[in-house]
Amino acid sequence: MIQSSIPASIVAAVAAWLSAPGHIIAEPPQPAQEVRTTGSIRIVGADRTAPTGGPWAQTDAEVHGRLMFLRLDLSCVESDPRRARRAFAEALGLNFIDHFPRPARDAAIPTAISLSVRDVTGAEALELLIDASSGTQRGAWQVRDGILEMGPRPTLARRTRPITRVIDITDQLLEAPYFIPSPEKNPLTPDGVTRSRQSPRQVGADLVERIVNIVDPDAWHPVTQAEIADGVVDPVDPRDPHRGRNLNPKAIDPITGNPIPIYVQGRWATIRLKANAIVVRAPAFVLMGIEGLPKPVPPPASMLNATSASD
């Protein structure tokens, strides 16, 4: 048996010394957590004001007015994005819901933002703030029931309640006539194609296609297999032979002989042509791109003298 080179009495004495009061082994110092600032958001003027009004916006029109008419100085230097977004809303007197995830839950979300702009509208400052706050997913904002909401577009689309709107397009379904000389003088138009006015169905199909291609195009895309694997529900009925989309006004159902409806059923939004209207079901930020917000109500003049948010 090999004997220890250190006597047992010495080992016991060292153990007793370490356990005595006042002899605590210090742990390695932990790095101090960096404190992020809020930044500075200051109202510097307004393009229009109202003589009266409360400090907080209550309707979509009032929110729109503060974003359109108030002018701001916005300065953030390595500031906390969540605190900066909240300070922006408070400075403009807006009720606010923040849908951006915390950086601890999404590594792609910035932990700090830096930007400095002077004398810009609230809407311009908001767009810059959202761009700076977004990671790999584009951010967006919307207004619902007098409340400003910000967040990644997929989060807003899936977390907030969609809105159904019937939008009358009667005036847009009438195509202006072509004034072409008589066939004897000019049987063809300059590009060599005979012209005739389109039917309201054709004009409506073109309008729906333009909306789908221009207004938040990703909202109208089909759900991908990767999204389905992540638990996203495909809104398209598997029995639908057109797979949730038809933009051809001349398409005829081979069984019934009737025209196939003009519609698009996308991952976040749907649109359908119905007689002289389009029916849209979509998140608020998509609808804002189609019909905008209500006519803006100017903010109260008292906001120009209010204290703005800062560090």
mmCIF file of C-alpha atoms in Angstrom:
data_model
loop_
_atom_site.group_PDB
_atom_site.id
_atom_site.type_symbol
_atom_site.label_atom_id
_atom_site.label_comp_id
_atom_site.label_asym_id
_atom_site.label_seq_id
_atom_site.Cartn_x
_atom_site.Cartn_y
_atom_site.Cartn_z
ATOM 1 C CA MET A 1 0.000 0.000 0.000
ATOM 2 C CA ILE A 2 1.342 3.410 -0.980
ATOM 3 C CA GLN A 3 1.317 5.907 1.878
ATOM 4 C CA SER A 4 0.398 9.559 1.314
ATOM 5 C CA SER A 5 3.354 11.964 1.408
ATOM 6 C CA ILE A 6 1.205 14.533 3.339
ATOM 7 C CA PRO A 7 0.504 13.647 6.992
ATOM 8 C CA ALA A 8 -3.188 13.331 7.847
ATOM 9 C CA SER A 9 -2.810 15.855 10.659
ATOM 10 C CA ILE A 10 -1.759 18.558 8.208
ATOM 11 C CA VAL A 11 -4.707 17.846 5.868
ATOM 12 C CA ALA A 12 -7.129 18.094 8.796
ATOM 13 C CA ALA A 13 -5.597 21.383 9.964
ATOM 14 C CA VAL A 14 -5.951 22.952 6.497
ATOM 15 C CA ALA A 15 -9.575 21.834 6.249
ATOM 16 C CA ALA A 16 -10.371 23.322 9.654
ATOM 17 C CA TRP A 17 -8.743 26.650 8.701
ATOM 18 C CA LEU A 18 -10.743 26.887 5.461
ATOM 19 C CA SER A 19 -14.031 26.220 7.256
ATOM 20 C CA ALA A 20 -13.381 28.793 9.976
ATOM 21 C CA PRO A 21 -15.422 32.094 9.885
ATOM 22 C CA GLY A 22 -13.808 34.815 7.823
ATOM 23 C CA HIS A 23 -12.024 32.446 5.471
ATOM 24 C CA ILE A 24 -14.233 32.483 2.349
ATOM 25 C CA ILE A 25 -12.837 31.561 -1.033
ATOM 26 C CA ALA A 26 -13.622 34.429 -3.414
ATOM 27 C CA GLU A 27 -15.351 33.537 -6.686
ATOM 28 C CA PRO A 28 -14.001 34.951 -9.961
ATOM 29 C CA PRO A 29 -15.452 38.423 -10.598
ATOM 30 C CA GLN A 30 -18.431 38.420 -12.971
ATOM 31 C CA PRO A 31 -18.377 40.884 -15.858
ATOM 32 C CA ALA A 32 -20.620 43.860 -15.162
ATOM 33 C CA GLN A 33 -23.762 43.999 -17.296
ATOM 34 C CA GLU A 34 -23.631 46.951 -19.637
ATOM 35 C CA VAL A 35 -26.420 49.452 -19.018
ATOM 36 C CA ARG A 36 -28.094 50.708 -22.186
ATOM 37 C CA THR A 37 -29.582 54.193 -22.396
ATOM 38 C CA THR A 38 -33.012 55.146 -23.648
ATOM 39 C CA GLY A 39 -31.842 57.815 -26.049
ATOM 40 C CA SER A 40 -33.469 61.195 -26.589
ATOM 41 C CA ILE A 41 -36.795 61.797 -28.338
ATOM 42 C CA ARG A 42 -37.838 65.450 -28.477
ATOM 43 C CA ILE A 43 -40.751 67.193 -30.204
ATOM 44 C CA VAL A 44 -39.343 70.223 -32.009
ATOM 45 C CA GLY A 45 -42.358 71.424 -33.976
ATOM 46 C CA ALA A 46 -45.504 70.540 -35.857
ATOM 47 C CA ASP A 47 -46.776 71.063 -39.396
ATOM 48 C CA ARG A 48 -50.331 71.396 -38.064
ATOM 49 C CA THR A 49 -51.913 71.513 -34.620
ATOM 50 C CA ALA A 50 -55.372 71.731 -33.075
ATOM 51 C CA PRO A 51 -56.230 74.237 -30.315
ATOM 52 C CA THR A 52 -57.610 71.510 -28.060
ATOM 53 C CA GLY A 53 -57.073 67.823 -27.418
ATOM 54 C CA GLY A 54 -55.903 65.351 -24.812
ATOM 55 C CA PRO A 55 -52.322 64.246 -24.181
ATOM 56 C CA TRP A 56 -53.016 60.688 -25.395
ATOM 57 C CA ALA A 57 -54.332 59.681 -28.813
ATOM 58 C CA GLN A 58 -57.604 57.763 -28.614
ATOM 59 C CA THR A 59 -58.449 56.918 -32.241
ATOM 60 C CA ASP A 60 -56.626 55.727 -35.348
ATOM 61 C CA ALA A 61 -57.109 59.190 -36.872
ATOM 62 C CA GLU A 62 -55.447 60.860 -33.864
ATOM 63 C CA VAL A 63 -52.514 58.414 -33.993
ATOM 64 C CA HIS A 64 -52.176 59.143 -37.718
ATOM 65 C CA GLY A 65 -52.179 62.893 -37.048
ATOM 66 C CA ARG A 66 -49.344 62.695 -34.520
ATOM 67 C CA LEU A 67 -47.237 60.571 -36.833
ATOM 68 C CA MET A 68 -47.863 62.875 -39.802
ATOM 69 C CA PHE A 69 -47.763 66.355 -38.264
ATOM 70 C CA LEU A 70 -45.372 66.239 -35.280
ATOM 71 C CA ARG A 71 -41.671 66.817 -35.979
ATOM 72 C CA LEU A 72 -38.992 65.199 -33.853
ATOM 73 C CA ASP A 73 -35.320 65.042 -32.984
ATOM 74 C CA LEU A 74 -34.348 61.434 -32.311
ATOM 75 C CA SER A 75 -30.917 60.505 -30.967
ATOM 76 C CA CYS A 76 -29.817 57.040 -29.823
ATOM 77 C CA VAL A 77 -26.218 56.045 -29.121
ATOM 78 C CA GLU A 78 -25.898 52.345 -28.246
ATOM 79 C CA SER A 79 -29.378 52.617 -26.754
ATOM 80 C CA ASP A 80 -31.671 49.833 -25.606
ATOM 81 C CA PRO A 81 -34.125 49.227 -28.494
ATOM 82 C CA ARG A 82 -37.067 48.360 -26.244
ATOM 83 C CA ARG A 83 -36.610 51.452 -24.095
ATOM 84 C CA ALA A 84 -36.189 53.638 -27.197
ATOM 85 C CA ARG A 85 -39.395 52.325 -28.786
ATOM 86 C CA ARG A 86 -41.339 52.856 -25.587
ATOM 87 C CA ALA A 87 -39.932 56.372 -25.172
ATOM 88 C CA PHE A 88 -40.943 57.210 -28.758
ATOM 89 C CA ALA A 89 -44.548 56.194 -28.083
ATOM 90 C CA GLU A 90 -44.672 58.103 -24.797
ATOM 91 C CA ALA A 91 -43.252 61.262 -26.365
ATOM 92 C CA LEU A 92 -46.048 61.245 -28.971
ATOM 93 C CA GLY A 93 -48.737 60.294 -26.455
ATOM 94 C CA LEU A 94 -49.475 56.919 -28.109
ATOM 95 C CA ASN A 95 -50.750 53.774 -26.448
ATOM 96 C CA PHE A 96 -48.282 51.121 -27.481
ATOM 97 C CA ILE A 97 -47.784 47.342 -27.752
ATOM 98 C CA ASP A 98 -44.271 46.068 -28.474
ATOM 99 C CA HIS A 99 -44.191 42.716 -30.302
ATOM 100 C CA PHE A 100 -40.428 42.613 -30.817
ATOM 101 C CA PRO A 101 -38.891 39.650 -28.936
ATOM 102 C CA ARG A 102 -36.211 40.213 -26.352
ATOM 103 C CA PRO A 103 -32.642 39.585 -27.575
ATOM 104 C CA ALA A 104 -32.366 36.695 -25.091
ATOM 105 C CA ARG A 105 -35.104 34.896 -27.059
ATOM 106 C CA ASP A 106 -33.903 35.789 -30.546
ATOM 107 C CA ALA A 107 -30.192 36.134 -31.214
ATOM 108 C CA ALA A 108 -30.898 38.025 -34.460
ATOM 109 C CA ILE A 109 -32.545 40.945 -32.635
ATOM 110 C CA PRO A 110 -30.115 43.877 -32.056
ATOM 111 C CA THR A 111 -29.176 44.508 -28.440
ATOM 112 C CA ALA A 112 -28.362 48.176 -29.087
ATOM 113 C CA ILE A 113 -29.219 50.782 -31.705
ATOM 114 C CA SER A 114 -27.517 53.987 -32.800
ATOM 115 C CA LEU A 115 -29.163 56.634 -34.952
ATOM 116 C CA SER A 116 -29.485 60.397 -35.004
ATOM 117 C CA VAL A 117 -32.017 62.395 -37.026
ATOM 118 C CA ARG A 118 -33.204 65.959 -36.760
ATOM 119 C CA ASP A 119 -36.525 67.621 -37.615
ATOM 120 C CA VAL A 120 -38.262 64.593 -39.159
ATOM 121 C CA THR A 121 -41.914 63.618 -38.991
ATOM 122 C CA GLY A 122 -43.064 61.073 -36.451
ATOM 123 C CA ALA A 123 -43.744 58.589 -39.259
ATOM 124 C CA GLU A 124 -40.195 58.969 -40.624
ATOM 125 C CA ALA A 125 -38.686 58.546 -37.154
ATOM 126 C CA LEU A 126 -40.875 55.482 -36.581
ATOM 127 C CA GLU A 127 -39.699 53.805 -39.791
ATOM 128 C CA LEU A 128 -36.053 54.438 -38.900
ATOM 129 C CA LEU A 129 -36.567 53.131 -35.373
ATOM 130 C CA ILE A 130 -38.182 49.926 -36.646
ATOM 131 C CA ASP A 131 -35.450 49.360 -39.245
ATOM 132 C CA ALA A 132 -32.797 49.762 -36.552
ATOM 133 C CA SER A 133 -34.675 47.418 -34.200
ATOM 134 C CA SER A 134 -35.204 44.622 -36.727
ATOM 135 C CA GLY A 135 -32.872 41.686 -37.163
ATOM 136 C CA THR A 136 -33.064 39.192 -40.006
ATOM 137 C CA GLN A 137 -36.860 39.587 -40.235
ATOM 138 C CA ARG A 138 -38.279 42.872 -41.522
ATOM 139 C CA GLY A 139 -40.229 44.856 -38.990
ATOM 140 C CA ALA A 140 -43.527 46.672 -39.447
ATOM 141 C CA TRP A 141 -45.987 48.855 -37.576
ATOM 142 C CA GLN A 142 -49.737 49.113 -37.524
ATOM 143 C CA VAL A 143 -52.529 50.999 -35.762
ATOM 144 C CA ARG A 144 -55.559 49.225 -34.303
ATOM 145 C CA ASP A 145 -58.228 50.780 -32.098
ATOM 146 C CA GLY A 146 -56.035 53.811 -31.401
ATOM 147 C CA ILE A 147 -53.032 51.673 -30.361
ATOM 148 C CA LEU A 148 -49.646 51.676 -32.106
ATOM 149 C CA GLU A 149 -48.067 48.222 -32.522
ATOM 150 C CA MET A 150 -44.570 47.340 -33.714
ATOM 151 C CA GLY A 151 -42.834 44.035 -34.330
ATOM 152 C CA PRO A 152 -41.456 41.578 -36.882
ATOM 153 C CA ARG A 153 -43.874 41.158 -39.754
ATOM 154 C CA PRO A 154 -44.486 37.402 -39.206
ATOM 155 C CA THR A 155 -45.168 38.065 -35.524
ATOM 156 C CA LEU A 156 -47.658 40.849 -36.238
ATOM 157 C CA ALA A 157 -49.345 38.698 -38.881
ATOM 158 C CA ARG A 158 -49.802 35.686 -36.596
ATOM 159 C CA ARG A 159 -50.201 37.271 -33.168
ATOM 160 C CA THR A 160 -52.663 40.065 -33.954
ATOM 161 C CA ARG A 161 -56.251 39.548 -35.044
ATOM 162 C CA PRO A 162 -56.805 39.889 -38.827
ATOM 163 C CA ILE A 163 -59.315 42.426 -40.075
ATOM 164 C CA THR A 164 -61.922 41.816 -42.784
ATOM 165 C CA ARG A 165 -62.749 44.777 -44.991
ATOM 166 C CA VAL A 166 -65.084 45.172 -47.990
ATOM 167 C CA ILE A 167 -63.654 47.898 -50.239
ATOM 168 C CA ASP A 168 -65.856 49.370 -52.957
ATOM 169 C CA ILE A 169 -63.996 49.697 -56.289
ATOM 170 C CA THR A 170 -66.863 50.595 -58.598
ATOM 171 C CA ASP A 171 -65.142 53.719 -59.942
ATOM 172 C CA GLN A 172 -61.929 51.788 -60.609
ATOM 173 C CA LEU A 173 -63.608 49.110 -62.718
ATOM 174 C CA LEU A 174 -64.439 51.522 -65.550
ATOM 175 C CA GLU A 175 -61.681 51.661 -68.126
ATOM 176 C CA ALA A 176 -61.345 54.918 -70.051
ATOM 177 C CA PRO A 177 -62.343 54.566 -73.734
ATOM 178 C CA TYR A 178 -59.734 54.649 -76.483
ATOM 179 C CA PHE A 179 -60.219 57.343 -79.085
ATOM 180 C CA ILE A 180 -58.782 55.722 -82.219
ATOM 181 C CA PRO A 181 -59.270 57.118 -85.746
ATOM 182 C CA SER A 182 -61.531 55.236 -88.140
ATOM 183 C CA PRO A 183 -60.155 51.917 -89.513
ATOM 184 C CA GLU A 184 -59.712 53.451 -92.977
ATOM 185 C CA LYS A 185 -57.183 55.939 -91.625
ATOM 186 C CA ASN A 186 -55.548 53.944 -88.830
ATOM 187 C CA PRO A 187 -56.830 50.374 -88.366
ATOM 188 C CA LEU A 188 -54.190 49.598 -85.735
ATOM 189 C CA THR A 189 -52.731 51.474 -82.799
ATOM 190 C CA PRO A 190 -49.071 52.585 -83.026
ATOM 191 C CA ASP A 191 -47.837 49.309 -81.521
ATOM 192 C CA GLY A 192 -49.783 47.282 -84.078
ATOM 193 C CA VAL A 193 -52.439 45.890 -81.707
ATOM 194 C CA THR A 194 -56.148 46.495 -82.072
ATOM 195 C CA ARG A 195 -57.573 47.958 -78.871
ATOM 196 C CA SER A 196 -60.888 47.418 -77.116
ATOM 197 C CA ARG A 197 -62.086 48.318 -73.646
ATOM 198 C CA GLN A 198 -61.626 45.666 -70.977
ATOM 199 C CA SER A 199 -64.555 44.243 -69.070
ATOM 200 C CA PRO A 200 -64.984 45.162 -65.373
ATOM 201 C CA ARG A 201 -63.912 41.602 -64.467
ATOM 202 C CA GLN A 202 -60.648 42.016 -66.391
ATOM 203 C CA VAL A 203 -59.983 45.411 -64.805
ATOM 204 C CA GLY A 204 -60.769 43.988 -61.364
ATOM 205 C CA ALA A 205 -58.402 41.060 -61.908
ATOM 206 C CA ASP A 206 -55.619 43.496 -62.872
ATOM 207 C CA LEU A 207 -56.289 45.548 -59.728
ATOM 208 C CA VAL A 208 -56.134 42.469 -57.481
ATOM 209 C CA GLU A 209 -52.889 41.381 -59.151
ATOM 210 C CA ARG A 210 -51.320 44.812 -58.618
ATOM 211 C CA ILE A 211 -52.265 44.752 -54.934
ATOM 212 C CA VAL A 212 -50.802 41.265 -54.487
ATOM 213 C CA ASN A 213 -47.552 42.191 -56.246
ATOM 214 C CA ILE A 214 -47.037 45.610 -54.622
ATOM 215 C CA VAL A 215 -48.635 45.672 -51.162
ATOM 216 C CA ASP A 216 -46.585 43.425 -48.836
ATOM 217 C CA PRO A 217 -46.023 40.703 -51.457
ATOM 218 C CA ASP A 218 -44.877 38.131 -48.888
ATOM 219 C CA ALA A 219 -48.289 38.309 -47.193
ATOM 220 C CA TRP A 220 -49.865 36.703 -50.278
ATOM 221 C CA HIS A 221 -47.266 33.954 -50.805
ATOM 222 C CA PRO A 222 -48.302 30.338 -50.184
ATOM 223 C CA VAL A 223 -47.250 28.715 -46.926
ATOM 224 C CA THR A 224 -43.931 26.900 -47.393
ATOM 225 C CA GLN A 225 -43.235 23.303 -46.361
ATOM 226 C CA ALA A 226 -40.749 24.590 -43.767
ATOM 227 C CA GLU A 227 -43.483 26.747 -42.193
ATOM 228 C CA ILE A 228 -45.895 23.809 -42.149
ATOM 229 C CA ALA A 229 -43.206 21.737 -40.411
ATOM 230 C CA ASP A 230 -42.952 24.513 -37.798
ATOM 231 C CA GLY A 231 -46.675 24.263 -37.087
ATOM 232 C CA VAL A 232 -48.054 26.997 -39.375
ATOM 233 C CA VAL A 233 -51.514 26.052 -40.654
ATOM 234 C CA ASP A 234 -51.960 26.192 -44.435
ATOM 235 C CA PRO A 235 -55.106 28.312 -45.093
ATOM 236 C CA VAL A 236 -55.675 26.719 -48.524
ATOM 237 C CA ASP A 237 -58.230 23.925 -48.679
ATOM 238 C CA PRO A 238 -56.377 20.814 -49.970
ATOM 239 C CA ARG A 239 -59.383 20.108 -52.206
ATOM 240 C CA ASP A 240 -59.000 23.444 -53.990
ATOM 241 C CA PRO A 241 -57.906 22.589 -57.570
ATOM 242 C CA HIS A 242 -56.484 26.114 -58.013
ATOM 243 C CA ARG A 243 -54.364 25.917 -54.842
ATOM 244 C CA GLY A 244 -55.678 29.179 -53.439
ATOM 245 C CA ARG A 245 -55.008 31.442 -56.415
ATOM 246 C CA ASN A 246 -56.603 32.562 -59.683
ATOM 247 C CA LEU A 247 -55.831 35.889 -61.382
ATOM 248 C CA ASN A 248 -56.916 34.922 -64.891
ATOM 249 C CA PRO A 249 -60.246 36.664 -65.682
ATOM 250 C CA LYS A 250 -60.868 34.319 -68.620
ATOM 251 C CA ALA A 251 -60.450 31.076 -66.671
ATOM 252 C CA ILE A 252 -63.541 28.834 -66.841
ATOM 253 C CA ASP A 253 -64.371 25.926 -64.561
ATOM 254 C CA PRO A 254 -64.417 22.859 -66.868
ATOM 255 C CA ILE A 255 -67.098 21.146 -64.760
ATOM 256 C CA THR A 256 -69.606 23.958 -64.186
ATOM 257 C CA GLY A 257 -68.715 26.154 -67.139
ATOM 258 C CA ASN A 258 -68.740 29.200 -64.868
ATOM 259 C CA PRO A 259 -65.908 31.750 -64.537
ATOM 260 C CA ILE A 260 -63.469 30.825 -61.782
ATOM 261 C CA PRO A 261 -63.484 33.439 -58.969
ATOM 262 C CA ILE A 262 -60.650 35.961 -58.888
ATOM 263 C CA TYR A 263 -58.916 35.419 -55.560
ATOM 264 C CA VAL A 264 -55.611 34.889 -53.754
ATOM 265 C CA GLN A 265 -55.310 33.019 -50.459
ATOM 266 C CA GLY A 266 -51.873 33.683 -48.970
ATOM 267 C CA ARG A 267 -49.979 32.829 -45.810
ATOM 268 C CA TRP A 268 -51.140 35.985 -43.964
ATOM 269 C CA ALA A 269 -53.828 37.566 -46.139
ATOM 270 C CA THR A 270 -56.617 36.760 -48.574
ATOM 271 C CA ILE A 271 -58.297 38.870 -51.245
ATOM 272 C CA ARG A 272 -61.319 38.146 -53.449
ATOM 273 C CA LEU A 273 -63.068 40.090 -56.213
ATOM 274 C CA LYS A 274 -66.822 40.260 -55.591
ATOM 275 C CA ALA A 275 -68.863 42.185 -58.182
ATOM 276 C CA ASN A 276 -67.886 45.850 -57.591
ATOM 277 C CA ALA A 277 -65.830 45.278 -54.449
ATOM 278 C CA ILE A 278 -62.802 43.453 -53.144
ATOM 279 C CA VAL A 279 -63.006 41.561 -49.854
ATOM 280 C CA VAL A 280 -59.728 41.567 -47.949
ATOM 281 C CA ARG A 281 -58.905 39.689 -44.763
ATOM 282 C CA ALA A 282 -55.448 40.647 -43.534
ATOM 283 C CA PRO A 283 -53.381 42.020 -40.645
ATOM 284 C CA ALA A 284 -53.747 45.739 -40.028
ATOM 285 C CA PHE A 285 -50.339 46.582 -41.527
ATOM 286 C CA VAL A 286 -51.352 44.956 -44.839
ATOM 287 C CA LEU A 287 -54.685 46.789 -44.929
ATOM 288 C CA MET A 288 -52.848 50.064 -44.246
ATOM 289 C CA GLY A 289 -50.950 49.489 -47.490
ATOM 290 C CA ILE A 290 -54.224 49.112 -49.431
ATOM 291 C CA GLU A 291 -56.507 51.797 -47.983
ATOM 292 C CA GLY A 292 -54.249 53.741 -45.606
ATOM 293 C CA LEU A 293 -55.251 55.155 -42.220
ATOM 294 C CA PRO A 294 -58.216 57.457 -41.506
ATOM 295 C CA LYS A 295 -57.795 61.160 -42.277
ATOM 296 C CA PRO A 296 -55.226 62.476 -39.766
ATOM 297 C CA VAL A 297 -56.439 64.600 -36.856
ATOM 298 C CA PRO A 298 -53.856 67.280 -35.919
ATOM 299 C CA PRO A 299 -52.291 66.904 -32.461
ATOM 300 C CA PRO A 300 -53.088 69.439 -29.713
ATOM 301 C CA ALA A 301 -50.862 72.515 -29.629
ATOM 302 C CA SER A 302 -50.112 71.781 -25.953
ATOM 303 C CA MET A 303 -47.851 68.899 -27.048
ATOM 304 C CA LEU A 304 -45.266 71.389 -28.298
ATOM 305 C CA ASN A 305 -44.624 72.493 -24.722
ATOM 306 C CA ALA A 306 -44.647 69.006 -23.191
ATOM 307 C CA THR A 307 -41.493 67.391 -21.810
ATOM 308 C CA SER A 308 -40.196 64.745 -24.205
ATOM 309 C CA ALA A 309 -38.589 61.438 -23.291
ATOM 310 C CA SER A 310 -34.822 61.253 -22.812
ATOM 311 C CA ASP A 311 -32.144 59.496 -20.804
#
